[in-house]
Each structure stands twice: as structure tokens, then as C-alpha cells.
Amino acid sequence: MKPAASSGSCRPREKSAHAPEPVDDAIGDEWLEYLASVGAVDGVVAAARGYAQAGQRLDKTVAAAKAAGATWAEIGRAAGITRQAAHERWADK
């Protein structure tokens, strides 16, 4: 069921003059569940953005460490992975 068009407010809509109260309550409950899911998805969007930014910072930091003479073993140890995994992940970047 599609949510009712919003009038800009996140409050449950007023009681309908035509719908029986149990139906009106069900509609209001469904709307509140929908709003909760939207808020949860917003959290996922923010976390994904932070994850991508952290990955970019890590790539740049690894490149700087390699340019400064760090070994793949040192970089891998710092990142919590093996030397080989570090090399495979960042050698071409």
C-alpha cells in the first residue's frame, strides 16, 4: 500500500470523517512504520557515505606511506591484513 501524500508534516493525519476508527488507526500505524523505515534508510545512506570517504582516506594514506618507503608488510600490519593482501589491494592505486 502506498503512503498517503504528505502535506509536509510527519505527524499522523487527522481522523477521517469517513473511515471507521480501526481503519484510521491502521493507516496511522502504517504511516508511522513507513516514517521509521525512511529514517533507518537515511542512517544507511550516511554510514555508506562515511564508509566511502574512509576508504578514500585509507587509499591516500597508503599511497603516502608507500611513497615514504613503508613496506607492504608494514602497511598490511597497520591495516590488519597480510602483506600480500595489502599489495593486492593497493599496488595499482
mmCIF file of N, CA and C in Angstrom:
data_model
loop_
_atom_site.group_PDB
_atom_site.id
_atom_site.type_symbol
_atom_site.label_atom_id
_atom_site.label_comp_id
_atom_site.label_asym_id
_atom_site.label_seq_id
_atom_site.Cartn_x
_atom_site.Cartn_y
_atom_site.Cartn_z
ATOM 1 N N MET A 1 0.843 -1.178 0.000
ATOM 2 C CA MET A 1 0.000 0.000 0.000
ATOM 3 C C MET A 1 0.883 1.234 0.000
ATOM 4 N N LYS A 2 0.635 2.165 -0.865
ATOM 5 C CA LYS A 2 1.421 3.382 -0.950
ATOM 6 C C LYS A 2 1.010 4.331 0.167
ATOM 7 N N PRO A 3 2.003 5.037 0.765
ATOM 8 C CA PRO A 3 1.647 6.012 1.796
ATOM 9 C C PRO A 3 0.899 7.191 1.191
ATOM 10 N N ALA A 4 0.067 7.785 2.001
ATOM 11 C CA ALA A 4 -0.677 8.962 1.557
ATOM 12 C C ALA A 4 0.283 10.098 1.272
ATOM 13 N N ALA A 5 -0.075 10.944 0.351
ATOM 14 C CA ALA A 5 0.760 12.099 0.034
ATOM 15 C C ALA A 5 0.932 12.955 1.279
ATOM 16 N N SER A 6 2.127 13.403 1.488
ATOM 17 C CA SER A 6 2.441 14.188 2.679
ATOM 18 C C SER A 6 2.138 15.657 2.439
ATOM 19 N N SER A 7 1.654 16.292 3.472
ATOM 20 C CA SER A 7 1.413 17.730 3.379
ATOM 21 C C SER A 7 2.571 18.494 4.005
ATOM 22 N N GLY A 8 3.733 17.798 4.147
ATOM 23 C CA GLY A 8 4.897 18.452 4.715
ATOM 24 C C GLY A 8 5.053 18.168 6.190
ATOM 25 N N SER A 9 4.125 17.482 6.784
ATOM 26 C CA SER A 9 4.181 17.168 8.206
ATOM 27 C C SER A 9 4.438 15.687 8.383
ATOM 28 N N CYS A 10 5.159 15.315 9.429
ATOM 29 C CA CYS A 10 5.448 13.916 9.706
ATOM 30 C C CYS A 10 4.496 13.364 10.754
ATOM 31 N N ARG A 11 3.523 14.128 11.171
ATOM 32 C CA ARG A 11 2.540 13.661 12.148
ATOM 33 C C ARG A 11 1.506 12.797 11.458
ATOM 34 N N PRO A 12 0.964 11.797 12.184
ATOM 35 C CA PRO A 12 -0.137 11.031 11.579
ATOM 36 C C PRO A 12 -1.273 11.974 11.226
ATOM 37 N N ARG A 13 -1.941 11.663 10.151
ATOM 38 C CA ARG A 13 -3.004 12.555 9.704
ATOM 39 C C ARG A 13 -4.182 12.516 10.673
ATOM 40 N N GLU A 14 -5.000 13.529 10.580
ATOM 41 C CA GLU A 14 -6.171 13.628 11.442
ATOM 42 C C GLU A 14 -7.157 12.520 11.109
ATOM 43 N N LYS A 15 -8.011 12.209 12.061
ATOM 44 C CA LYS A 15 -9.022 11.175 11.856
ATOM 45 C C LYS A 15 -9.906 11.545 10.673
ATOM 46 N N SER A 16 -10.196 10.551 9.873
ATOM 47 C CA SER A 16 -11.046 10.750 8.705
ATOM 48 C C SER A 16 -12.508 10.810 9.155
ATOM 49 N N ALA A 17 -13.268 11.623 8.492
ATOM 50 C CA ALA A 17 -14.702 11.704 8.793
ATOM 51 C C ALA A 17 -15.446 10.514 8.201
ATOM 52 N N HIS A 18 -14.779 9.744 7.302
ATOM 53 C CA HIS A 18 -15.453 8.666 6.595
ATOM 54 C C HIS A 18 -14.961 7.271 6.974
ATOM 55 N N ALA A 19 -13.738 7.131 7.424
ATOM 56 C CA ALA A 19 -13.184 5.805 7.727
ATOM 57 C C ALA A 19 -13.507 5.409 9.159
ATOM 58 N N PRO A 20 -13.827 4.138 9.366
ATOM 59 C CA PRO A 20 -14.034 3.670 10.743
ATOM 60 C C PRO A 20 -12.736 3.818 11.530
ATOM 61 N N GLU A 21 -12.845 4.025 12.834
ATOM 62 C CA GLU A 21 -11.669 4.281 13.666
ATOM 63 C C GLU A 21 -10.601 3.189 13.557
ATOM 64 N N PRO A 22 -10.942 1.877 13.551
ATOM 65 C CA PRO A 22 -9.881 0.864 13.405
ATOM 66 C C PRO A 22 -9.100 1.003 12.100
ATOM 67 N N VAL A 23 -9.780 1.382 11.031
ATOM 68 C CA VAL A 23 -9.102 1.587 9.744
ATOM 69 C C VAL A 23 -8.203 2.806 9.838
ATOM 70 N N ASP A 24 -8.705 3.875 10.419
ATOM 71 C CA ASP A 24 -7.926 5.093 10.587
ATOM 72 C C ASP A 24 -6.678 4.815 11.428
ATOM 73 N N ASP A 25 -6.842 4.043 12.505
ATOM 74 C CA ASP A 25 -5.699 3.684 13.358
ATOM 75 C C ASP A 25 -4.682 2.856 12.580
ATOM 76 N N ALA A 26 -5.151 1.928 11.772
ATOM 77 C CA ALA A 26 -4.258 1.091 10.976
ATOM 78 C C ALA A 26 -3.472 1.929 9.973
ATOM 79 N N ILE A 27 -4.154 2.882 9.359
ATOM 80 C CA ILE A 27 -3.485 3.777 8.412
ATOM 81 C C ILE A 27 -2.407 4.590 9.139
ATOM 82 N N GLY A 28 -2.749 5.120 10.300
ATOM 83 C CA GLY A 28 -1.779 5.895 11.079
ATOM 84 C C GLY A 28 -0.588 5.050 11.491
ATOM 85 N N ASP A 29 -0.842 3.803 11.914
ATOM 86 C CA ASP A 29 0.253 2.903 12.305
ATOM 87 C C ASP A 29 1.154 2.600 11.118
ATOM 88 N N GLU A 30 0.544 2.347 9.960
ATOM 89 C CA GLU A 30 1.331 2.058 8.758
ATOM 90 C C GLU A 30 2.189 3.256 8.374
ATOM 91 N N TRP A 31 1.647 4.436 8.498
ATOM 92 C CA TRP A 31 2.388 5.652 8.174
ATOM 93 C C TRP A 31 3.578 5.814 9.119
ATOM 94 N N LEU A 32 3.384 5.560 10.401
ATOM 95 C CA LEU A 32 4.490 5.669 11.365
ATOM 96 C C LEU A 32 5.580 4.642 11.075
ATOM 97 N N GLU A 33 5.189 3.421 10.677
ATOM 98 C CA GLU A 33 6.174 2.402 10.296
ATOM 99 C C GLU A 33 6.959 2.847 9.071
ATOM 100 N N TYR A 34 6.269 3.425 8.110
ATOM 101 C CA TYR A 34 6.936 3.929 6.907
ATOM 102 C C TYR A 34 7.956 5.010 7.268
ATOM 103 N N LEU A 35 7.564 5.943 8.112
ATOM 104 C CA LEU A 35 8.478 7.010 8.519
ATOM 105 C C LEU A 35 9.696 6.454 9.242
ATOM 106 N N ALA A 36 9.506 5.434 10.076
ATOM 107 C CA ALA A 36 10.627 4.814 10.780
ATOM 108 C C ALA A 36 11.590 4.182 9.780
ATOM 109 N N SER A 37 11.062 3.531 8.730
ATOM 110 C CA SER A 37 11.945 2.914 7.742
ATOM 111 C C SER A 37 12.718 3.964 6.954
ATOM 112 N N VAL A 38 12.080 5.098 6.669
ATOM 113 C CA VAL A 38 12.773 6.177 5.967
ATOM 114 C C VAL A 38 13.941 6.683 6.815
ATOM 115 N N GLY A 39 13.720 6.850 8.104
ATOM 116 C CA GLY A 39 14.789 7.288 8.992
ATOM 117 C C GLY A 39 15.922 6.283 9.050
ATOM 118 N N ALA A 40 15.584 5.001 9.067
ATOM 119 C CA ALA A 40 16.613 3.962 9.090
ATOM 120 C C ALA A 40 17.423 3.971 7.802
ATOM 121 N N VAL A 41 16.766 4.163 6.678
ATOM 122 C CA VAL A 41 17.474 4.206 5.393
ATOM 123 C C VAL A 41 18.378 5.437 5.333
ATOM 124 N N ASP A 42 17.931 6.542 5.884
ATOM 125 C CA ASP A 42 18.785 7.733 5.941
ATOM 126 C C ASP A 42 20.073 7.426 6.702
ATOM 127 N N GLY A 43 19.966 6.623 7.761
ATOM 128 C CA GLY A 43 21.153 6.218 8.513
ATOM 129 C C GLY A 43 22.092 5.373 7.671
ATOM 130 N N VAL A 44 21.537 4.502 6.842
ATOM 131 C CA VAL A 44 22.359 3.674 5.952
ATOM 132 C C VAL A 44 23.075 4.554 4.931
ATOM 133 N N VAL A 45 22.368 5.532 4.391
ATOM 134 C CA VAL A 45 22.970 6.457 3.419
ATOM 135 C C VAL A 45 24.164 7.180 4.061
ATOM 136 N N ALA A 46 23.975 7.690 5.258
ATOM 137 C CA ALA A 46 25.048 8.411 5.937
ATOM 138 C C ALA A 46 26.234 7.494 6.239
ATOM 139 N N ALA A 47 25.955 6.278 6.696
ATOM 140 C CA ALA A 47 27.031 5.336 7.002
ATOM 141 C C ALA A 47 27.786 4.940 5.737
ATOM 142 N N ALA A 48 27.074 4.718 4.634
ATOM 143 C CA ALA A 48 27.726 4.359 3.369
ATOM 144 C C ALA A 48 28.611 5.489 2.873
ATOM 145 N N ARG A 49 28.139 6.713 3.030
ATOM 146 C CA ARG A 49 28.942 7.876 2.629
ATOM 147 C C ARG A 49 30.218 7.938 3.469
ATOM 148 N N GLY A 50 30.084 7.738 4.782
ATOM 149 C CA GLY A 50 31.256 7.741 5.660
ATOM 150 C C GLY A 50 32.220 6.612 5.331
ATOM 151 N N TYR A 51 31.673 5.442 4.999
ATOM 152 C CA TYR A 51 32.493 4.292 4.628
ATOM 153 C C TYR A 51 33.307 4.591 3.365
ATOM 154 N N ALA A 52 32.659 5.179 2.363
ATOM 155 C CA ALA A 52 33.345 5.514 1.115
ATOM 156 C C ALA A 52 34.439 6.551 1.356
ATOM 157 N N GLN A 53 34.140 7.543 2.173
ATOM 158 C CA GLN A 53 35.132 8.578 2.478
ATOM 159 C C GLN A 53 36.318 7.991 3.241
ATOM 160 N N ALA A 54 36.038 7.084 4.178
ATOM 161 C CA ALA A 54 37.119 6.444 4.930
ATOM 162 C C ALA A 54 37.993 5.620 3.994
ATOM 163 N N GLY A 55 37.373 4.918 3.039
ATOM 164 C CA GLY A 55 38.136 4.130 2.070
ATOM 165 C C GLY A 55 39.047 5.009 1.226
ATOM 166 N N GLN A 56 38.544 6.167 0.819
ATOM 167 C CA GLN A 56 39.362 7.098 0.039
ATOM 168 C C GLN A 56 40.534 7.626 0.860
ATOM 169 N N ARG A 57 40.267 7.947 2.143
ATOM 170 C CA ARG A 57 41.351 8.413 3.014
ATOM 171 C C ARG A 57 42.396 7.319 3.205
ATOM 172 N N LEU A 58 41.934 6.079 3.381
ATOM 173 C CA LEU A 58 42.861 4.967 3.555
ATOM 174 C C LEU A 58 43.713 4.782 2.302
ATOM 175 N N ASP A 59 43.113 4.829 1.125
ATOM 176 C CA ASP A 59 43.867 4.703 -0.124
ATOM 177 C C ASP A 59 44.948 5.776 -0.221
ATOM 178 N N LYS A 60 44.589 7.011 0.083
ATOM 179 C CA LYS A 60 45.556 8.113 0.013
ATOM 180 C C LYS A 60 46.661 7.947 1.054
ATOM 181 N N THR A 61 46.286 7.498 2.243
ATOM 182 C CA THR A 61 47.271 7.322 3.314
ATOM 183 C C THR A 61 48.239 6.191 2.979
ATOM 184 N N VAL A 62 47.716 5.119 2.406
ATOM 185 C CA VAL A 62 48.586 4.005 1.998
ATOM 186 C C VAL A 62 49.549 4.475 0.908
ATOM 187 N N ALA A 63 49.056 5.222 -0.059
ATOM 188 C CA ALA A 63 49.931 5.736 -1.124
ATOM 189 C C ALA A 63 51.031 6.616 -0.541
ATOM 190 N N ALA A 64 50.681 7.447 0.429
ATOM 191 C CA ALA A 64 51.684 8.310 1.062
ATOM 192 C C ALA A 64 52.694 7.476 1.851
ATOM 193 N N ALA A 65 52.226 6.458 2.542
ATOM 194 C CA ALA A 65 53.134 5.592 3.309
ATOM 195 C C ALA A 65 54.080 4.856 2.367
ATOM 196 N N LYS A 66 53.563 4.359 1.267
ATOM 197 C CA LYS A 66 54.403 3.642 0.299
ATOM 198 C C LYS A 66 55.430 4.589 -0.299
ATOM 199 N N ALA A 67 54.981 5.815 -0.632
ATOM 200 C CA ALA A 67 55.907 6.813 -1.191
ATOM 201 C C ALA A 67 56.997 7.188 -0.196
ATOM 202 N N ALA A 68 56.663 7.091 1.092
ATOM 203 C CA ALA A 68 57.643 7.425 2.134
ATOM 204 C C ALA A 68 58.565 6.242 2.453
ATOM 205 N N GLY A 69 58.346 5.099 1.780
ATOM 206 C CA GLY A 69 59.248 3.969 1.951
ATOM 207 C C GLY A 69 58.723 2.829 2.809
ATOM 208 N N ALA A 70 57.481 2.877 3.223
ATOM 209 C CA ALA A 70 56.922 1.782 4.027
ATOM 210 C C ALA A 70 56.840 0.525 3.170
ATOM 211 N N THR A 71 57.021 -0.623 3.786
ATOM 212 C CA THR A 71 56.907 -1.899 3.073
ATOM 213 C C THR A 71 55.460 -2.366 3.080
ATOM 214 N N TRP A 72 55.159 -3.314 2.201
ATOM 215 C CA TRP A 72 53.809 -3.875 2.182
ATOM 216 C C TRP A 72 53.523 -4.610 3.485
ATOM 217 N N ALA A 73 54.544 -5.196 4.078
ATOM 218 C CA ALA A 73 54.358 -5.877 5.372
ATOM 219 C C ALA A 73 53.957 -4.865 6.445
ATOM 220 N N GLU A 74 54.608 -3.701 6.474
ATOM 221 C CA GLU A 74 54.267 -2.665 7.462
ATOM 222 C C GLU A 74 52.858 -2.118 7.219
ATOM 223 N N ILE A 75 52.548 -1.881 5.957
ATOM 224 C CA ILE A 75 51.222 -1.357 5.617
ATOM 225 C C ILE A 75 50.147 -2.387 5.953
ATOM 226 N N GLY A 76 50.406 -3.629 5.591
ATOM 227 C CA GLY A 76 49.449 -4.693 5.903
ATOM 228 C C GLY A 76 49.223 -4.827 7.393
ATOM 229 N N ARG A 77 50.291 -4.817 8.169
ATOM 230 C CA ARG A 77 50.183 -4.914 9.627
ATOM 231 C C ARG A 77 49.368 -3.749 10.183
ATOM 232 N N ALA A 78 49.603 -2.554 9.684
ATOM 233 C CA ALA A 78 48.877 -1.363 10.149
ATOM 234 C C ALA A 78 47.383 -1.442 9.796
ATOM 235 N N ALA A 79 47.074 -2.066 8.654
ATOM 236 C CA ALA A 79 45.684 -2.173 8.208
ATOM 237 C C ALA A 79 44.994 -3.428 8.727
ATOM 238 N N GLY A 80 45.751 -4.293 9.403
ATOM 239 C CA GLY A 80 45.167 -5.509 9.949
ATOM 240 C C GLY A 80 44.971 -6.604 8.918
ATOM 241 N N ILE A 81 45.795 -6.570 7.854
ATOM 242 C CA ILE A 81 45.733 -7.592 6.804
ATOM 243 C C ILE A 81 47.151 -8.076 6.516
ATOM 244 N N THR A 82 47.271 -9.088 5.667
ATOM 245 C CA THR A 82 48.591 -9.614 5.338
ATOM 246 C C THR A 82 49.312 -8.692 4.362
ATOM 247 N N ARG A 83 50.617 -8.919 4.250
ATOM 248 C CA ARG A 83 51.438 -8.177 3.295
ATOM 249 C C ARG A 83 50.900 -8.387 1.884
ATOM 250 N N GLN A 84 50.584 -9.638 1.574
ATOM 251 C CA GLN A 84 50.092 -9.966 0.243
ATOM 252 C C GLN A 84 48.744 -9.289 -0.036
ATOM 253 N N ALA A 85 47.848 -9.303 0.947
ATOM 254 C CA ALA A 85 46.538 -8.655 0.764
ATOM 255 C C ALA A 85 46.697 -7.148 0.572
ATOM 256 N N ALA A 86 47.612 -6.541 1.317
ATOM 257 C CA ALA A 86 47.860 -5.104 1.163
ATOM 258 C C ALA A 86 48.379 -4.809 -0.237
ATOM 259 N N HIS A 87 49.311 -5.623 -0.707
ATOM 260 C CA HIS A 87 49.869 -5.429 -2.040
ATOM 261 C C HIS A 87 48.790 -5.575 -3.108
ATOM 262 N N GLU A 88 47.959 -6.623 -2.976
ATOM 263 C CA GLU A 88 46.902 -6.849 -3.965
ATOM 264 C C GLU A 88 45.882 -5.718 -3.974
ATOM 265 N N ARG A 89 45.629 -5.171 -2.809
ATOM 266 C CA ARG A 89 44.612 -4.130 -2.718
ATOM 267 C C ARG A 89 45.113 -2.774 -3.219
ATOM 268 N N TRP A 90 46.374 -2.413 -2.916
ATOM 269 C CA TRP A 90 46.824 -1.049 -3.168
ATOM 270 C C TRP A 90 47.978 -0.897 -4.174
ATOM 271 N N ALA A 91 48.532 -1.959 -4.692
ATOM 272 C CA ALA A 91 49.698 -1.834 -5.566
ATOM 273 C C ALA A 91 49.392 -1.040 -6.825
ATOM 274 N N ASP A 92 48.195 -1.157 -7.368
ATOM 275 C CA ASP A 92 47.845 -0.477 -8.627
ATOM 276 C C ASP A 92 47.236 0.904 -8.434
ATOM 277 N N LYS A 93 47.121 1.349 -7.200
ATOM 278 C CA LYS A 93 46.479 2.646 -6.960
ATOM 279 C C LYS A 93 47.485 3.751 -6.861
#
